[in-house]
CSV table of C-alpha atoms in Angstrom, one decimal:
chain,number,residue,atom,x,y,z
T,151,MET,CA,-128.7,-85.4,-116.7
T,152,ASN,CA,-131.2,-85.6,-113.8
T,153,LEU,CA,-129.7,-88.9,-112.7
T,154,ASN,CA,-126.2,-87.5,-112.7
T,155,ARG,CA,-127.5,-84.5,-110.7
T,156,ARG,CA,-129.1,-86.8,-108.1
T,157,LYS,CA,-125.8,-88.8,-107.8
T,158,LEU,CA,-123.9,-85.6,-107.3
T,159,LEU,CA,-126.3,-84.4,-104.6
T,160,ALA,CA,-126.2,-87.7,-102.8
T,161,GLY,CA,-122.4,-87.7,-102.9
T,162,THR,CA,-122.2,-84.2,-101.5
T,163,ALA,CA,-124.7,-85.1,-98.7
T,164,ALA,CA,-122.6,-88.1,-97.8
T,165,THR,CA,-119.4,-86.1,-97.7
T,166,LEU,CA,-121.0,-83.5,-95.5
T,167,ALA,CA,-122.2,-86.3,-93.2
T,168,LEU,CA,-118.7,-87.7,-92.6
T,169,PRO,CA,-117.8,-87.7,-88.9
T,170,ALA,CA,-115.3,-85.2,-87.5
T,171,PRO,CA,-111.7,-86.4,-86.8
T,172,ALA,CA,-111.6,-88.8,-83.9
T,173,VAL,CA,-111.1,-87.3,-80.6
T,174,TRP,CA,-110.4,-89.7,-77.8
T,175,ALA,CA,-110.1,-89.3,-74.0
T,176,GLN,CA,-106.8,-90.3,-72.4
T,177,THR,CA,-107.5,-92.9,-69.7
T,178,LYS,CA,-104.0,-93.2,-68.1
T,179,PRO,CA,-102.0,-90.3,-66.8
T,180,ILE,CA,-98.7,-89.5,-68.5
T,181,THR,CA,-95.9,-88.9,-66.0
T,182,PHE,CA,-92.9,-86.8,-67.1
T,183,ALA,CA,-89.6,-87.1,-65.1
T,184,ILE,CA,-87.1,-84.3,-65.0
T,185,GLN,CA,-84.3,-83.0,-62.7
T,186,TYR,CA,-83.5,-79.5,-61.5
T,187,GLY,CA,-82.0,-76.7,-63.4
T,188,LEU,CA,-82.2,-74.7,-66.6
T,189,PRO,CA,-81.8,-77.7,-69.0
T,190,TYR,CA,-85.4,-78.6,-68.2
T,191,LEU,CA,-86.7,-75.1,-68.9
T,192,ASN,CA,-88.6,-76.1,-72.0
T,193,PHE,CA,-90.5,-78.8,-70.0
T,194,ILE,CA,-91.3,-76.3,-67.4
T,195,VAL,CA,-92.5,-73.7,-69.8
T,196,ALA,CA,-94.6,-76.3,-71.7
T,197,GLU,CA,-96.2,-77.5,-68.5
T,198,ARG,CA,-96.9,-74.0,-67.1
T,199,GLN,CA,-98.2,-72.6,-70.4
T,200,GLY,CA,-100.3,-75.6,-71.1
T,201,LEU,CA,-98.4,-76.4,-74.3
T,202,PHE,CA,-98.5,-80.3,-73.7
T,203,THR,CA,-102.3,-80.1,-73.3
T,204,LYS,CA,-102.7,-77.8,-76.3
T,205,ALA,CA,-100.6,-80.0,-78.6
T,206,ALA,CA,-102.3,-83.2,-77.4
T,207,GLU,CA,-105.8,-81.8,-78.0
T,208,LYS,CA,-104.7,-80.6,-81.4
T,209,ALA,CA,-103.6,-84.1,-82.2
T,210,GLY,CA,-107.0,-85.4,-81.2
T,211,VAL,CA,-106.6,-86.3,-77.5
T,212,ARG,CA,-109.3,-84.7,-75.3
T,213,ASP,CA,-108.4,-83.6,-71.7
T,214,PRO,CA,-105.0,-85.3,-71.5
T,215,LYS,CA,-103.8,-86.1,-68.0
T,216,ILE,CA,-100.2,-85.0,-67.5
T,217,ASN,CA,-98.1,-85.2,-64.3
T,218,PHE,CA,-94.6,-84.0,-63.5
T,219,VAL,CA,-92.0,-85.4,-61.0
T,220,ARG,CA,-88.5,-84.3,-60.3
T,221,LEU,CA,-86.0,-87.1,-59.6
T,222,SER,CA,-82.4,-87.1,-58.4
T,223,GLY,CA,-80.6,-88.5,-61.4
T,224,PRO,CA,-80.7,-90.5,-64.7
T,225,THR,CA,-80.6,-93.8,-63.0
T,226,ALA,CA,-83.9,-93.2,-61.1
T,227,ILE,CA,-85.5,-91.9,-64.3
T,228,THR,CA,-84.4,-94.9,-66.3
T,229,GLU,CA,-85.7,-97.3,-63.6
T,230,GLY,CA,-89.0,-95.4,-63.6
T,231,LEU,CA,-89.4,-95.7,-67.4
T,232,ILE,CA,-88.8,-99.5,-67.3
T,233,SER,CA,-91.1,-100.0,-64.3
T,234,GLY,CA,-93.8,-98.0,-66.1
T,235,ASN,CA,-94.1,-95.5,-63.3
T,236,ILE,CA,-92.7,-92.9,-65.7
T,237,GLN,CA,-93.7,-92.6,-69.4
T,238,VAL,CA,-91.5,-89.7,-70.5
T,239,GLY,CA,-88.0,-89.1,-69.0
T,240,ALA,CA,-85.3,-86.6,-69.4
T,241,LEU,CA,-81.9,-88.4,-69.8
T,242,GLY,CA,-78.4,-87.8,-71.0
T,243,THR,CA,-77.1,-89.3,-74.2
T,244,LEU,CA,-75.0,-91.8,-72.4
T,245,GLY,CA,-77.8,-93.1,-70.2
T,246,LEU,CA,-80.1,-93.4,-73.1
T,247,LEU,CA,-77.6,-95.4,-75.2
T,248,ILE,CA,-76.8,-97.8,-72.4
T,249,ALA,CA,-80.6,-98.3,-71.7
T,250,HIS,CA,-81.3,-98.7,-75.4
T,251,GLU,CA,-78.7,-101.5,-75.8
T,252,LYS,CA,-79.7,-103.3,-72.6
T,253,THR,CA,-83.5,-103.3,-73.2
T,254,ARG,CA,-83.7,-103.9,-77.0
T,255,ARG,CA,-85.1,-107.4,-76.7
T,256,ALA,CA,-87.5,-106.5,-73.8
T,257,TYR,CA,-88.7,-103.0,-73.0
T,258,ASP,CA,-87.0,-101.4,-76.0
T,259,LEU,CA,-86.2,-98.0,-74.4
T,260,GLY,CA,-85.3,-95.4,-77.0
T,261,GLY,CA,-85.3,-91.6,-77.7
T,262,LEU,CA,-88.4,-89.5,-78.5
T,263,SER,CA,-86.4,-86.3,-79.1
T,264,ALA,CA,-83.6,-84.2,-77.8
T,265,TYR,CA,-84.3,-81.3,-75.5
T,266,TRP,CA,-81.1,-79.4,-74.6
T,267,LYS,CA,-77.6,-78.7,-75.9
T,268,GLY,CA,-76.1,-76.5,-73.2
T,269,VAL,CA,-72.9,-76.1,-71.3
T,270,TYR,CA,-71.7,-77.1,-67.9
T,271,THR,CA,-69.3,-74.9,-65.9
T,272,ILE,CA,-66.8,-76.8,-63.8
T,273,PHE,CA,-66.1,-75.5,-60.3
T,274,ALA,CA,-63.6,-76.4,-57.6
T,275,ASN,CA,-63.4,-75.4,-53.9
T,276,ASP,CA,-59.7,-76.2,-53.4
T,277,PRO,CA,-57.3,-73.4,-54.6
T,278,ALA,CA,-54.8,-76.2,-55.6
T,279,ILE,CA,-57.2,-77.4,-58.3
T,280,LYS,CA,-56.8,-75.0,-61.1
T,281,SER,CA,-58.0,-77.4,-63.9
T,282,LEU,CA,-59.2,-81.0,-64.2
T,283,LYS,CA,-55.6,-82.0,-64.6
T,284,ASP,CA,-55.0,-81.1,-60.9
T,285,ILE,CA,-57.7,-83.5,-59.5
T,286,ARG,CA,-56.0,-85.8,-57.0
T,287,PRO,CA,-57.0,-89.5,-56.3
T,288,THR,CA,-58.5,-88.4,-53.0
T,289,ASP,CA,-60.7,-85.6,-54.5
T,290,LYS,CA,-64.4,-86.3,-55.2
T,291,VAL,CA,-66.3,-85.1,-58.3
T,292,ALA,CA,-70.0,-84.3,-58.0
T,293,THR,CA,-72.3,-85.3,-60.9
T,294,PRO,CA,-76.0,-86.5,-61.0
T,295,GLY,CA,-74.6,-90.1,-61.5
T,296,PRO,CA,-72.2,-92.3,-63.5
T,297,THR,CA,-74.6,-92.4,-66.5
T,298,SER,CA,-75.1,-88.6,-66.6
T,299,SER,CA,-73.8,-86.3,-69.4
T,300,GLN,CA,-71.4,-84.7,-66.9
T,301,ALA,CA,-69.9,-88.2,-66.2
T,302,LEU,CA,-69.5,-88.6,-70.0
T,303,ILE,CA,-67.7,-85.3,-70.4
T,304,LEU,CA,-65.5,-86.1,-67.4
T,305,ARG,CA,-64.3,-89.2,-69.3
T,306,ARG,CA,-63.8,-87.3,-72.5
T,307,ALA,CA,-61.7,-84.7,-70.6
T,308,ALA,CA,-59.6,-87.4,-68.8
T,309,GLU,CA,-58.7,-89.0,-72.2
T,310,LYS,CA,-57.9,-85.6,-73.8
T,311,ILE,CA,-55.7,-84.5,-70.8
T,312,PHE,CA,-54.0,-87.7,-69.9
T,313,GLY,CA,-54.1,-89.7,-73.2
T,314,PRO,CA,-55.5,-92.9,-74.5
T,315,GLY,CA,-56.6,-95.4,-71.9
T,316,GLU,CA,-57.2,-92.8,-69.2
T,317,ALA,CA,-60.9,-92.0,-69.8
T,318,LEU,CA,-62.0,-93.8,-66.7
T,319,ARG,CA,-59.3,-92.3,-64.5
T,320,PHE,CA,-61.8,-90.4,-62.3
T,321,ASP,CA,-64.7,-92.9,-62.3
T,322,LYS,CA,-64.1,-94.1,-58.7
T,323,GLN,CA,-64.1,-90.5,-57.5
T,324,ILE,CA,-67.6,-89.7,-58.9
T,325,VAL,CA,-70.1,-88.8,-56.2
T,326,SER,CA,-73.8,-88.9,-57.3
T,327,LEU,CA,-75.6,-85.8,-56.1
T,328,PRO,CA,-78.7,-83.9,-57.3
T,329,HIS,CA,-77.7,-80.3,-58.4
T,330,PRO,CA,-78.9,-78.5,-55.3
T,331,ASP,CA,-77.1,-81.0,-53.0
T,332,ALA,CA,-73.9,-80.7,-55.0
T,333,VAL,CA,-74.0,-76.9,-54.7
T,334,ALA,CA,-74.4,-77.2,-50.9
T,335,ALA,CA,-71.6,-79.8,-50.7
T,336,LEU,CA,-69.2,-77.7,-52.8
T,337,THR,CA,-69.7,-74.5,-50.9
T,338,THR,CA,-70.1,-75.6,-47.3
T,339,GLY,CA,-67.9,-78.6,-46.7
T,340,ASN,CA,-65.3,-81.1,-47.8
T,341,THR,CA,-67.6,-83.8,-49.3
T,342,VAL,CA,-66.8,-82.9,-52.9
T,343,GLN,CA,-64.0,-80.8,-54.4
T,344,VAL,CA,-65.2,-80.5,-58.0
T,345,TYR,CA,-68.7,-80.0,-59.4
T,346,PHE,CA,-70.0,-79.9,-63.0
T,347,ALA,CA,-72.6,-77.1,-62.6
T,348,LEU,CA,-75.4,-76.1,-65.0
T,349,SER,CA,-77.5,-72.8,-64.9
T,350,PRO,CA,-78.7,-71.2,-62.7
T,351,PHE,CA,-76.5,-73.0,-60.2
T,352,ALA,CA,-73.4,-71.9,-62.1
T,353,GLU,CA,-74.3,-68.3,-61.8
T,354,PHE,CA,-74.9,-68.6,-58.1
T,355,LEU,CA,-71.6,-70.4,-57.6
T,356,ALA,CA,-69.8,-67.7,-59.6
T,357,GLN,CA,-70.8,-65.2,-56.7
T,358,GLN,CA,-69.3,-67.4,-54.0
T,359,PRO,CA,-65.9,-66.5,-52.6
T,360,ASN,CA,-64.8,-70.0,-51.8
T,361,VAL,CA,-65.2,-71.6,-55.2
T,362,HIS,CA,-63.7,-70.9,-58.6
T,363,VAL,CA,-64.1,-72.0,-62.3
T,364,ILE,CA,-61.7,-74.6,-63.6
T,365,GLY,CA,-63.1,-75.1,-67.1
T,366,ARG,CA,-66.2,-75.5,-69.3
T,367,THR,CA,-67.5,-78.5,-71.1
T,368,THR,CA,-67.2,-76.9,-74.5
T,369,GLU,CA,-63.4,-77.7,-74.2
T,370,TYR,CA,-64.1,-81.4,-74.3
T,371,ASN,CA,-67.5,-82.0,-76.0
T,372,PRO,CA,-67.9,-82.3,-79.8
T,373,PRO,CA,-69.5,-79.2,-81.4
T,374,ASN,CA,-73.3,-78.9,-81.4
T,375,MET,CA,-73.5,-81.9,-79.0
T,376,THR,CA,-76.9,-82.7,-77.6
T,377,ASN,CA,-76.5,-83.2,-73.8
T,378,GLY,CA,-80.2,-83.9,-73.0
T,379,VAL,CA,-82.5,-86.5,-74.7
T,380,VAL,CA,-86.1,-87.6,-74.0
T,381,GLY,CA,-86.4,-91.4,-73.2
T,382,VAL,CA,-89.6,-93.5,-73.7
T,383,LEU,CA,-90.5,-97.1,-74.2
T,384,ARG,CA,-91.4,-98.4,-77.7
T,385,LYS,CA,-94.7,-99.6,-76.3
T,386,PHE,CA,-95.7,-96.1,-75.2
T,387,VAL,CA,-95.0,-94.6,-78.7
T,388,GLU,CA,-96.9,-97.4,-80.5
T,389,GLU,CA,-99.9,-97.0,-78.1
T,390,ASN,CA,-99.8,-93.2,-78.1
T,391,LYS,CA,-98.6,-92.0,-81.5
T,392,GLU,CA,-100.6,-88.8,-81.2
T,393,LEU,CA,-99.4,-88.1,-77.7
T,394,SER,CA,-95.8,-88.9,-78.6
T,395,SER,CA,-95.9,-86.4,-81.5
T,396,ALA,CA,-97.6,-83.9,-79.3
T,397,VAL,CA,-94.7,-84.0,-76.7
T,398,VAL,CA,-92.2,-83.2,-79.4
T,399,ALA,CA,-94.5,-80.4,-80.8
T,400,ALA,CA,-94.9,-78.9,-77.3
T,401,LEU,CA,-91.1,-78.9,-76.6
T,402,ASP,CA,-90.6,-77.2,-80.0
T,403,GLU,CA,-93.2,-74.6,-79.2
T,404,ALA,CA,-91.7,-74.1,-75.7
T,405,GLY,CA,-88.3,-73.5,-77.3
T,406,ARG,CA,-89.7,-70.8,-79.5
T,407,PHE,CA,-91.4,-69.2,-76.5
T,408,ILE,CA,-88.1,-69.1,-74.5
T,409,GLN,CA,-86.4,-67.3,-77.4
T,410,SER,CA,-89.1,-64.7,-77.9
T,411,GLU,CA,-90.5,-64.2,-74.3
T,412,VAL,CA,-87.4,-64.0,-72.1
T,413,ALA,CA,-88.9,-61.9,-69.4
T,414,GLU,CA,-92.0,-64.1,-69.1
T,415,THR,CA,-89.8,-67.2,-69.2
T,416,ALA,CA,-87.7,-65.9,-66.3
T,417,LYS,CA,-90.9,-65.5,-64.2
T,418,ILE,CA,-92.1,-69.0,-65.1
T,419,TYR,CA,-88.8,-70.6,-64.2
T,420,THR,CA,-88.4,-68.7,-60.9
T,421,ALA,CA,-92.0,-69.7,-59.9
T,422,ALA,CA,-91.3,-73.3,-60.6
T,423,GLU,CA,-87.8,-73.4,-59.1
T,424,PRO,CA,-87.1,-70.5,-56.6
T,425,SER,CA,-83.6,-69.2,-57.0
T,426,LYS,CA,-81.2,-67.1,-54.8
T,427,LEU,CA,-80.5,-65.0,-57.9
T,428,SER,CA,-82.3,-61.7,-58.2
T,429,ALA,CA,-84.9,-61.1,-60.9
T,430,GLU,CA,-82.5,-59.1,-62.9
T,431,GLU,CA,-79.8,-61.8,-62.7
T,432,MET,CA,-82.3,-64.5,-63.6
T,433,LEU,CA,-83.4,-62.5,-66.7
T,434,LYS,CA,-79.8,-62.3,-67.8
T,435,VAL,CA,-79.4,-66.1,-67.3
T,436,ILE,CA,-82.4,-66.9,-69.4
T,437,GLU,CA,-81.2,-64.5,-72.1
T,438,ASN,CA,-77.8,-66.2,-72.2
T,439,ASN,CA,-79.3,-69.7,-72.5
T,440,LYS,CA,-82.4,-69.0,-74.7
T,441,ASN,CA,-80.9,-70.8,-77.7
T,442,GLU,CA,-79.9,-74.0,-76.0
T,443,TYR,CA,-83.2,-75.9,-76.5
T,444,THR,CA,-83.8,-78.2,-79.4
T,445,THR,CA,-85.6,-81.4,-80.3
T,446,GLU,CA,-82.9,-82.4,-82.9
T,447,PRO,CA,-80.5,-85.1,-81.5
T,448,ASN,CA,-76.8,-84.6,-82.3
T,449,GLY,CA,-73.6,-86.3,-81.4
T,450,ILE,CA,-75.4,-89.7,-80.9
T,451,ILE,CA,-73.0,-91.8,-83.0
T,452,ASP,CA,-70.0,-89.9,-81.8
T,453,THR,CA,-70.9,-90.7,-78.2
T,454,ALA,CA,-71.8,-94.3,-79.0
T,455,ASN,CA,-68.4,-94.9,-80.6
T,456,PHE,CA,-66.6,-93.3,-77.6
T,457,MET,CA,-68.6,-95.6,-75.3
T,458,VAL,CA,-67.7,-98.7,-77.3
T,459,LYS,CA,-64.1,-97.8,-76.9
T,460,LEU,CA,-64.5,-97.7,-73.1
T,461,GLY,CA,-66.5,-101.0,-73.0
T,462,GLN,CA,-69.7,-99.2,-72.0
T,463,LEU,CA,-71.5,-100.4,-75.2
T,464,LYS,CA,-71.0,-103.6,-77.1
T,465,ALA,CA,-71.6,-102.0,-80.4
T,466,ALA,CA,-72.5,-98.5,-81.8
T,467,PRO,CA,-75.9,-98.2,-83.6
T,468,ALA,CA,-75.5,-98.2,-87.4
T,469,LYS,CA,-77.2,-94.8,-87.5
T,470,TRP,CA,-78.6,-92.4,-84.9
T,471,GLN,CA,-82.1,-93.0,-86.2
T,472,ASP,CA,-81.9,-96.6,-84.8
T,473,VAL,CA,-82.0,-95.1,-81.3
T,474,PHE,CA,-84.9,-92.8,-81.8
T,475,PHE,CA,-88.6,-93.1,-82.5
T,476,PRO,CA,-90.8,-91.1,-85.0
T,477,PRO,CA,-91.3,-88.4,-85.7
T,478,VAL,CA,-87.9,-87.1,-84.7
T,479,ASN,CA,-86.0,-90.0,-86.4
T,480,GLN,CA,-87.5,-88.9,-89.7
T,481,GLY,CA,-85.7,-85.5,-89.4
T,482,SER,CA,-82.1,-84.1,-89.1
T,483,GLY,CA,-79.6,-85.2,-86.5
T,484,SER,CA,-76.3,-87.0,-86.2
């Protein structure tokens, strides 16, 4: 009896003496790359509210070092990921799929999560252009680049309007411009005639007398399509499992914050990206877009099959999970 008691006490003491969960200091800074506009609102909120830091520390990373940069388009972000200058990059589904196929035997670039569903509003500055069908061979179409979500939707639209074999009809007319530059080009000159706008640039353009709406991307995109995905290298995920999960957790928390704290979110966004819209107008923009943020990827295989048909991919992945890393690829998506 006494022996058993001594063993029990010894075991209890040993249990109490167990070390706390490992907490390690991050040695290399993690650089996030995003562009401009409301699609990146959950990144902005997570940064300004310290949600990335909070999630990382909860996962066992002490004092994480996180930097943010804004780049002009998906090509620059993809190049930054491959070079190692960027660790987490906001891309479109098209850009992610191309990079995933091209780097599978080397860098192995894939998806960490989704971040935005969202809608683009299509504007024109020529009264003769009333829809995408009216775009002439001499007209230019502004998008962030040929591998952007806007370029993908333009190809879907061309095939839907003009029929099979016409998806690449406008490719040579694409002009790569960051969103602020595209707004200026559309409203002040003849550089471009058509622009795929996202919020809050769309709301600003809607107030301009010399441009008009010719469509919205919901007319051409599959339902529930994810337009924004997070790109990372496999090496980053394997070496930073806790940080990788923390990024997804922070984006999820930011999405919930945006839904519940619209007024505060509007202030955060305006401080990060000053706008010509009034505070009241920005509040309305956030309210209208608050449900567009998600970490669940959708439309990945649909997009891949479309790209295979156009010759932009050699083969579609067998399943969407093949393109994404844990923990998101263990959840729901399509």
